[in-house]
mmCIF file of C-alpha atoms and ligand atoms in Angstrom:
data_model
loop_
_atom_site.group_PDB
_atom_site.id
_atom_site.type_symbol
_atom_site.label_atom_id
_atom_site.label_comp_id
_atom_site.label_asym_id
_atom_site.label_seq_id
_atom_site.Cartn_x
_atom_site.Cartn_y
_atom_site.Cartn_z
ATOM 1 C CA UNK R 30 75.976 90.724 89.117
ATOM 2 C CA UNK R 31 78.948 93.373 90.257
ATOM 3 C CA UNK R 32 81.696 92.199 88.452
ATOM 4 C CA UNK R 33 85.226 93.357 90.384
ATOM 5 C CA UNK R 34 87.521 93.501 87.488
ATOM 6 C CA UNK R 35 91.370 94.039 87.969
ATOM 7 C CA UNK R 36 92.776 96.132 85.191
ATOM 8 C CA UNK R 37 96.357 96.821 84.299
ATOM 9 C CA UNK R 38 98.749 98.736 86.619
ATOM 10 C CA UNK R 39 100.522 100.315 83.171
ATOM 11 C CA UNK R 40 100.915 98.172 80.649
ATOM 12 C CA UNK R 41 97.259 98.347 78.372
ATOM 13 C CA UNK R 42 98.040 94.718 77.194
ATOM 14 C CA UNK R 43 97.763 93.150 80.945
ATOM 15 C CA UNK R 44 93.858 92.698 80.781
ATOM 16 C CA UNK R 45 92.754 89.793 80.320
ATOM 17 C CA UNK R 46 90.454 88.052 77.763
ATOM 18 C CA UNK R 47 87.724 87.400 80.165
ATOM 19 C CA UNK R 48 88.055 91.077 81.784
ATOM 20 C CA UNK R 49 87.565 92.690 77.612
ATOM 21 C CA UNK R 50 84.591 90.527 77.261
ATOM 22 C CA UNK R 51 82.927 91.655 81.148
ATOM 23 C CA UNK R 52 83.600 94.508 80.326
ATOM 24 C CA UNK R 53 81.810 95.004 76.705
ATOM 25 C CA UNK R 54 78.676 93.001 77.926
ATOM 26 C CA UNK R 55 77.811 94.753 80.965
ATOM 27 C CA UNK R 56 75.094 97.960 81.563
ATOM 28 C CA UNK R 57 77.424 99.842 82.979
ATOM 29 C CA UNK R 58 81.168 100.274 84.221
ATOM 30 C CA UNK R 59 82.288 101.974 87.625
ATOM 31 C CA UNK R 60 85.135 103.416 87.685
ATOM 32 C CA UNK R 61 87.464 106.298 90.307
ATOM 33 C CA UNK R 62 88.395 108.284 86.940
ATOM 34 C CA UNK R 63 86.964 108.195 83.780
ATOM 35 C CA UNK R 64 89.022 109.770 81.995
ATOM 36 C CA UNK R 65 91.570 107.561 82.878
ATOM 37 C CA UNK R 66 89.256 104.645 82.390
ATOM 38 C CA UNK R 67 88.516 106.193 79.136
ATOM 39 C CA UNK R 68 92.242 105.719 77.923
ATOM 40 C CA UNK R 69 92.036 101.790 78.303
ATOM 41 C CA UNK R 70 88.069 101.485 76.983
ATOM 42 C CA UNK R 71 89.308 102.771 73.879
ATOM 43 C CA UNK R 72 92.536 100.806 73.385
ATOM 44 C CA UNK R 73 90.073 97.429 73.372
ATOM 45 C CA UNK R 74 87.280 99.450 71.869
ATOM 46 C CA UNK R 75 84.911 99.397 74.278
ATOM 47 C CA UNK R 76 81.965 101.297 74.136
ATOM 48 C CA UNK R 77 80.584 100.762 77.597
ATOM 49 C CA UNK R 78 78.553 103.506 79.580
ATOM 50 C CA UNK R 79 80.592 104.515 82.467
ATOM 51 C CA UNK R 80 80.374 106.102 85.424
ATOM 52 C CA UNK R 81 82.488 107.896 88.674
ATOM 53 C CA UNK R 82 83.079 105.907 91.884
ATOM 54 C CA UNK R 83 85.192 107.702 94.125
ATOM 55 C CA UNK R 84 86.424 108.714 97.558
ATOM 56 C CA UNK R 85 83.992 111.669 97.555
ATOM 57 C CA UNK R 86 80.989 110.149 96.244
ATOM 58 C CA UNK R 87 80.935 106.863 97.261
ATOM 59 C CA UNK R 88 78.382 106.842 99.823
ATOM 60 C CA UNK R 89 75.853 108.427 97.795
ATOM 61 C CA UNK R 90 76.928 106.864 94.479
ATOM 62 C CA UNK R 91 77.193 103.342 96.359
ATOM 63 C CA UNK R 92 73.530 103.269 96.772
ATOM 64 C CA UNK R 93 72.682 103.986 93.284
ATOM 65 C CA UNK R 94 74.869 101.699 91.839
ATOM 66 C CA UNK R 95 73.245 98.889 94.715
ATOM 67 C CA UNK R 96 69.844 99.752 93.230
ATOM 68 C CA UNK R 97 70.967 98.875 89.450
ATOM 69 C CA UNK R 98 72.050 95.627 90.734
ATOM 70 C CA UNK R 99 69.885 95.012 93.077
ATOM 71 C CA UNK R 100 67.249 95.555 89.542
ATOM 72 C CA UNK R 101 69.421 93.194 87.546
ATOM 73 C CA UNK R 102 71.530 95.481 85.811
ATOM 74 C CA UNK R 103 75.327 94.202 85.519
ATOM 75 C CA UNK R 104 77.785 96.368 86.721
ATOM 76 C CA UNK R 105 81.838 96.162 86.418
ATOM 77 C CA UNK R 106 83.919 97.474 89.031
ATOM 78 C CA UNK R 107 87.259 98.622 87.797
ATOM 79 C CA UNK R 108 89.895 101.195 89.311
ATOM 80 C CA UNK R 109 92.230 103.331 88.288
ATOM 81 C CA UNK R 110 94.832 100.464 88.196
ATOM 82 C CA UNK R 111 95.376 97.036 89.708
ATOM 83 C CA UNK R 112 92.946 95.050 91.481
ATOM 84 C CA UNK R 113 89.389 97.226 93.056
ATOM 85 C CA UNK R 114 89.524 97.493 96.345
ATOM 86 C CA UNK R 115 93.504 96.985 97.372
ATOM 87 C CA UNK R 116 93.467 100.895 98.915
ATOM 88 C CA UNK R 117 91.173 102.091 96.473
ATOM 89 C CA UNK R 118 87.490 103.269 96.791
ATOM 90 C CA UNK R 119 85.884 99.628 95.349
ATOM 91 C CA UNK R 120 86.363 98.506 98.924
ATOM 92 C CA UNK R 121 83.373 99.871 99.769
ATOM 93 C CA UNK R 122 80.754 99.177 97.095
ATOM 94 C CA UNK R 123 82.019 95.619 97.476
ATOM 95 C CA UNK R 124 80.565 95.708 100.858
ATOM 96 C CA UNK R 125 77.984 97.546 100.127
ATOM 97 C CA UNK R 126 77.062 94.794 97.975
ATOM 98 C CA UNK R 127 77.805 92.477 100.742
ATOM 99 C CA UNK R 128 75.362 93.464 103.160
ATOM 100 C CA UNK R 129 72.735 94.115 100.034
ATOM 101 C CA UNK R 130 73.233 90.253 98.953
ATOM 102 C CA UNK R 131 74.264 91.155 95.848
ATOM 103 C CA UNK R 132 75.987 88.462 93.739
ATOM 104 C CA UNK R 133 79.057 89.351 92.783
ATOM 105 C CA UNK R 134 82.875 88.111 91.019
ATOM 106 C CA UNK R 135 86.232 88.811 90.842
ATOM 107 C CA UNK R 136 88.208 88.910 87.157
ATOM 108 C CA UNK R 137 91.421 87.951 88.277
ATOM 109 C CA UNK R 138 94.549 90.358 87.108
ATOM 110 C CA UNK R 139 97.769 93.209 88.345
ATOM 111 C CA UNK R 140 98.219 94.381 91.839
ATOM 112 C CA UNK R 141 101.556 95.818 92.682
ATOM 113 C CA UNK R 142 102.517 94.732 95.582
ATOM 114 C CA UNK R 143 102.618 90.960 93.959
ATOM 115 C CA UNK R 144 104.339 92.134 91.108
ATOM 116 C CA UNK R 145 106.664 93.676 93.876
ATOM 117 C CA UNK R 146 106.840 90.887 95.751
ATOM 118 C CA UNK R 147 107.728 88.332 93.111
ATOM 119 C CA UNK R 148 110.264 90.880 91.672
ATOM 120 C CA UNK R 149 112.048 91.169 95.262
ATOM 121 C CA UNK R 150 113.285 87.891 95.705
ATOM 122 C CA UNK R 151 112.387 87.784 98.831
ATOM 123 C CA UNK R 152 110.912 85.248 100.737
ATOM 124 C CA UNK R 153 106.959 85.235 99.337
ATOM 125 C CA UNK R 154 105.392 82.181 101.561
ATOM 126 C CA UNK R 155 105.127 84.706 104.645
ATOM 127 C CA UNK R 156 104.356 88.327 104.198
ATOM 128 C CA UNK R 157 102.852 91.578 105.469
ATOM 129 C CA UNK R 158 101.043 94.194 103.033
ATOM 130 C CA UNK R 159 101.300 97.458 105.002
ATOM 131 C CA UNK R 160 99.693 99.648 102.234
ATOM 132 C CA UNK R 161 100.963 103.840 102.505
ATOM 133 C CA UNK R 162 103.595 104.068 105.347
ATOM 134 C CA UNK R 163 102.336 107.132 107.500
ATOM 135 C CA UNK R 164 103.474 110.649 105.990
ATOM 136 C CA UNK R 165 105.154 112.134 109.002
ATOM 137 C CA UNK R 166 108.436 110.711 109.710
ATOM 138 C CA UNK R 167 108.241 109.648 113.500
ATOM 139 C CA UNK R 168 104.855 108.277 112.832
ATOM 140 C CA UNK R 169 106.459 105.969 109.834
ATOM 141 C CA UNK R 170 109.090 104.887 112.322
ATOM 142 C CA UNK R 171 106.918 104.005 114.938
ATOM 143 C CA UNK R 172 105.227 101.787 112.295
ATOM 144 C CA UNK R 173 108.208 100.173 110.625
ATOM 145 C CA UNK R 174 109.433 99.320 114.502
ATOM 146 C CA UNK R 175 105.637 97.695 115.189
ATOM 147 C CA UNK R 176 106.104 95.659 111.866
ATOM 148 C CA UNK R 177 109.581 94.607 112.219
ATOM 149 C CA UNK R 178 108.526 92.252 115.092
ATOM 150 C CA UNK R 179 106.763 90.227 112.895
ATOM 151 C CA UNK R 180 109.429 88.886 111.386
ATOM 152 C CA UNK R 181 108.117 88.278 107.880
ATOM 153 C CA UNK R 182 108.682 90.281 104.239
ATOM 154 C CA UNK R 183 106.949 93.288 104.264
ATOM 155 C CA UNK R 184 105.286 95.271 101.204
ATOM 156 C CA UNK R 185 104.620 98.856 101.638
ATOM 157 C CA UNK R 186 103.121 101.641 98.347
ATOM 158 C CA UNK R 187 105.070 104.884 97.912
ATOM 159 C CA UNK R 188 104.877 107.844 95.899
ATOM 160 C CA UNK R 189 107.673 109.719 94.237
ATOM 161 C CA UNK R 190 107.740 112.544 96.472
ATOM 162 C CA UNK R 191 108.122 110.295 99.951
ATOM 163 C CA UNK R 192 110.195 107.772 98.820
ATOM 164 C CA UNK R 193 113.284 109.384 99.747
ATOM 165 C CA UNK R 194 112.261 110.661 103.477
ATOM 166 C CA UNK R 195 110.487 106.677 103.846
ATOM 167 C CA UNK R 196 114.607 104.899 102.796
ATOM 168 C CA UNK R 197 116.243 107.235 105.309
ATOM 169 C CA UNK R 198 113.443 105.659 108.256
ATOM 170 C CA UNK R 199 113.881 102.337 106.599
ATOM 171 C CA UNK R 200 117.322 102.821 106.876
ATOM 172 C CA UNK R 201 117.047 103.663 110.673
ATOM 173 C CA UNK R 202 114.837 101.192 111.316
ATOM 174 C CA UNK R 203 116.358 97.846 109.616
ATOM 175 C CA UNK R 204 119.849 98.797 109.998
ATOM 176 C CA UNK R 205 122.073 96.508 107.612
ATOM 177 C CA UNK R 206 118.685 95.297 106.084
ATOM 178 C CA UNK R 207 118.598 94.659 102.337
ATOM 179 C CA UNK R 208 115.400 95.583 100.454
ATOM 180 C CA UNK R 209 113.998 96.021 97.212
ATOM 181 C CA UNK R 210 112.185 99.165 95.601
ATOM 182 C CA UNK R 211 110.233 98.679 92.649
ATOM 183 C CA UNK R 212 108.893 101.299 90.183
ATOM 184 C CA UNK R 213 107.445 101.678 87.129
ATOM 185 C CA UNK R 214 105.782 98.153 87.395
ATOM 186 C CA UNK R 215 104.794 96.636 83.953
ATOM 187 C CA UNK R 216 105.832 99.669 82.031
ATOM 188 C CA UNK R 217 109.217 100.610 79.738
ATOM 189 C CA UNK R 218 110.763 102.073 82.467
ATOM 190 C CA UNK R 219 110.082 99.145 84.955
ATOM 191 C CA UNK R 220 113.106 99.121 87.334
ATOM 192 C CA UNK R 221 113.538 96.546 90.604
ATOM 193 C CA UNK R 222 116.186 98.309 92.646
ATOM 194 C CA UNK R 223 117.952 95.812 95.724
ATOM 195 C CA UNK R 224 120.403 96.838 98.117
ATOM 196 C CA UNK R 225 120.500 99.091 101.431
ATOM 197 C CA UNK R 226 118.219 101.898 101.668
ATOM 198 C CA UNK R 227 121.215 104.020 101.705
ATOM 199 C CA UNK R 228 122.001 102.689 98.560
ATOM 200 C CA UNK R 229 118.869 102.558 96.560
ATOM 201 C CA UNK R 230 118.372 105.867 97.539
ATOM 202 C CA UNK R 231 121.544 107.072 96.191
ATOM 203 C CA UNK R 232 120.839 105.778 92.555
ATOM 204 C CA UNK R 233 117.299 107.112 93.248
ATOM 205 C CA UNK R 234 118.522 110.884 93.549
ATOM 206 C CA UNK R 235 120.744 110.883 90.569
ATOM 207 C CA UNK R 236 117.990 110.788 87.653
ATOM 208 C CA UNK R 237 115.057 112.201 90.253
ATOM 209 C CA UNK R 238 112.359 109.788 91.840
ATOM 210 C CA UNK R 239 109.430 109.494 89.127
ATOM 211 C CA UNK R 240 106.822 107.237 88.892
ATOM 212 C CA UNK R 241 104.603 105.074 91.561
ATOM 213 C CA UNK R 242 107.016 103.034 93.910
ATOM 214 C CA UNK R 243 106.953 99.651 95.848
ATOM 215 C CA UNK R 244 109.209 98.580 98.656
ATOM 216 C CA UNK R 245 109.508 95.500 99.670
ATOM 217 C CA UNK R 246 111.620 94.990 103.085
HETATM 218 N N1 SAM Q 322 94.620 98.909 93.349
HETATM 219 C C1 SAM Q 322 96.063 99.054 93.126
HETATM 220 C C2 SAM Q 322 96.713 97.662 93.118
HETATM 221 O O1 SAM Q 322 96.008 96.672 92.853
HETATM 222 O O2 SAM Q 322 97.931 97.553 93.316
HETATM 223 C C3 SAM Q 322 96.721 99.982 94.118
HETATM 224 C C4 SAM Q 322 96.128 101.356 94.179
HETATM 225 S S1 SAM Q 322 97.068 102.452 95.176
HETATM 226 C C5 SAM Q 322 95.964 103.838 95.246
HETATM 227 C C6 SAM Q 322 98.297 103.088 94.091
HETATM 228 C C7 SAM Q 322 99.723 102.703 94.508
HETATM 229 O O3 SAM Q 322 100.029 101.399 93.987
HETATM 230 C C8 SAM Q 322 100.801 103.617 93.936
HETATM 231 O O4 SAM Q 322 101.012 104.763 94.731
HETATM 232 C C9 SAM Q 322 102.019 102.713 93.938
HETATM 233 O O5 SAM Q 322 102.629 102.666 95.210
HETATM 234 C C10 SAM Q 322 101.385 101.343 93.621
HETATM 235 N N2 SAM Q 322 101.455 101.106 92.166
HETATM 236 C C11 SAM Q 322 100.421 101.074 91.298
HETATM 237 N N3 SAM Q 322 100.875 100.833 90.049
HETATM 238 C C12 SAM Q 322 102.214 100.696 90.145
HETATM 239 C C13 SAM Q 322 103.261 100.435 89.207
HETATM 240 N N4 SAM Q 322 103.009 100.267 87.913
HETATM 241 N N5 SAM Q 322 104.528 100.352 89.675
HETATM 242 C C14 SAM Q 322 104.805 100.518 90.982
HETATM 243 N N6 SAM Q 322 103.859 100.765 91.910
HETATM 244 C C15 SAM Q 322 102.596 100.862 91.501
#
């Protein structure tokens, strides 16, 4: 069985009972980092075998892993935080294990953009997940303009050092909108900023960006 287990997104304590106990019993745990991987093994003292799945190996480490299972062996799927396969490298050993019909689960737990979502306030019954907005700026507003027609709440992932061009497109491109940036998700420092772009990024700048960053239009 591949088990496809979702673990925290920053706080150690959001893993759930079932995902400790998956994770102790199986042969062997997949992971994108171990040493990150490491860091939450030990806080539940787990003593697990584990092993690298990652952007660079995962053609030639998806087939050995599809052998073990395909001779019985139980493997977890985990990455480095939230749920495997939401833009992470699990997406492909869970197809992988798709076309091999290889049984397989999911252990329910975090992924951002929910946390995001919920956190926003805004409306959750109709949304879009766009994933990374492009890195170059006319390419990100050619995006935003695409996704504006449909008319729903969007969710996009950001990193520290974009998230300051992406509110000046986001600006441009929803003028008057109000949105909602969320950082630090789950963790001390968790913060859910809402206003204009102009505005969020305006607290943003005075203590410096840091962290991993959610908007939510
Ligand atoms: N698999 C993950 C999930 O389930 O959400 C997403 C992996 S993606 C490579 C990493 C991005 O998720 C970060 O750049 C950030 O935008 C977002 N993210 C992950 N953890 C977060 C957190 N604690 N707070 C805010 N955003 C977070």
């Amino acid at each position: 069985m591949l088990y496809i287990v979702a673990t925290p997104i920053g706080n150690l304590k959001d893993l759930t009972f079932r995902a400790v106990e998956i994770l102790q019993s199986v042969d062997l745990i997949a992971c994108e980092d171990t040493r990150h991987t490491k860091i939450l093994l030990a806080h539940y003292n787990i003593k697990t075998p584990l092993t690298s799945f990652f952007q660079h190996n995962r053609f030639s480490k998806g087939d050995y892993l599809v052998n073990l299972l395909a001779a019985g062996k139980n493997i977890a799927l985990v990455s480095d935080a939230g749920t495997p396969g939401i833009l992470d490298p699990g997406y492909n050993l869970i197809n992988l294990a798709i076309k091999n019909n290889l049984p397989m689960s999911f252990i329910p737990g975090a992924a951002a953009f929910v946390n995001a979502l919920v956190l926003s306030g805004k409306p959750a019954h109709e949304f879009y997940f766009g994933g990374f907005l492009p890195n170059r700026t006319q390419a990100r507003k050619n995006l935003l303009a695409k996704f504006k027609q449909l008319g729903c709440t969007l969710i996009f992932y950001e990193s520290s050092h974009r998230i300051l061009a992406s509110l000046d497109d986001i600006g441009e491109v929803f003028v008057g909108q109000e949105i909602a940036v969320a950082r630090e998700l789950t963790k001390k420092f968790e913060e859910v900023l809402r206003g204009t772009p102009k505005s969020i990024q305006e607290r943003l700048i005075k203590n410096k960006p840091r962290g991993e960053f959610v908007v939510v239009i």
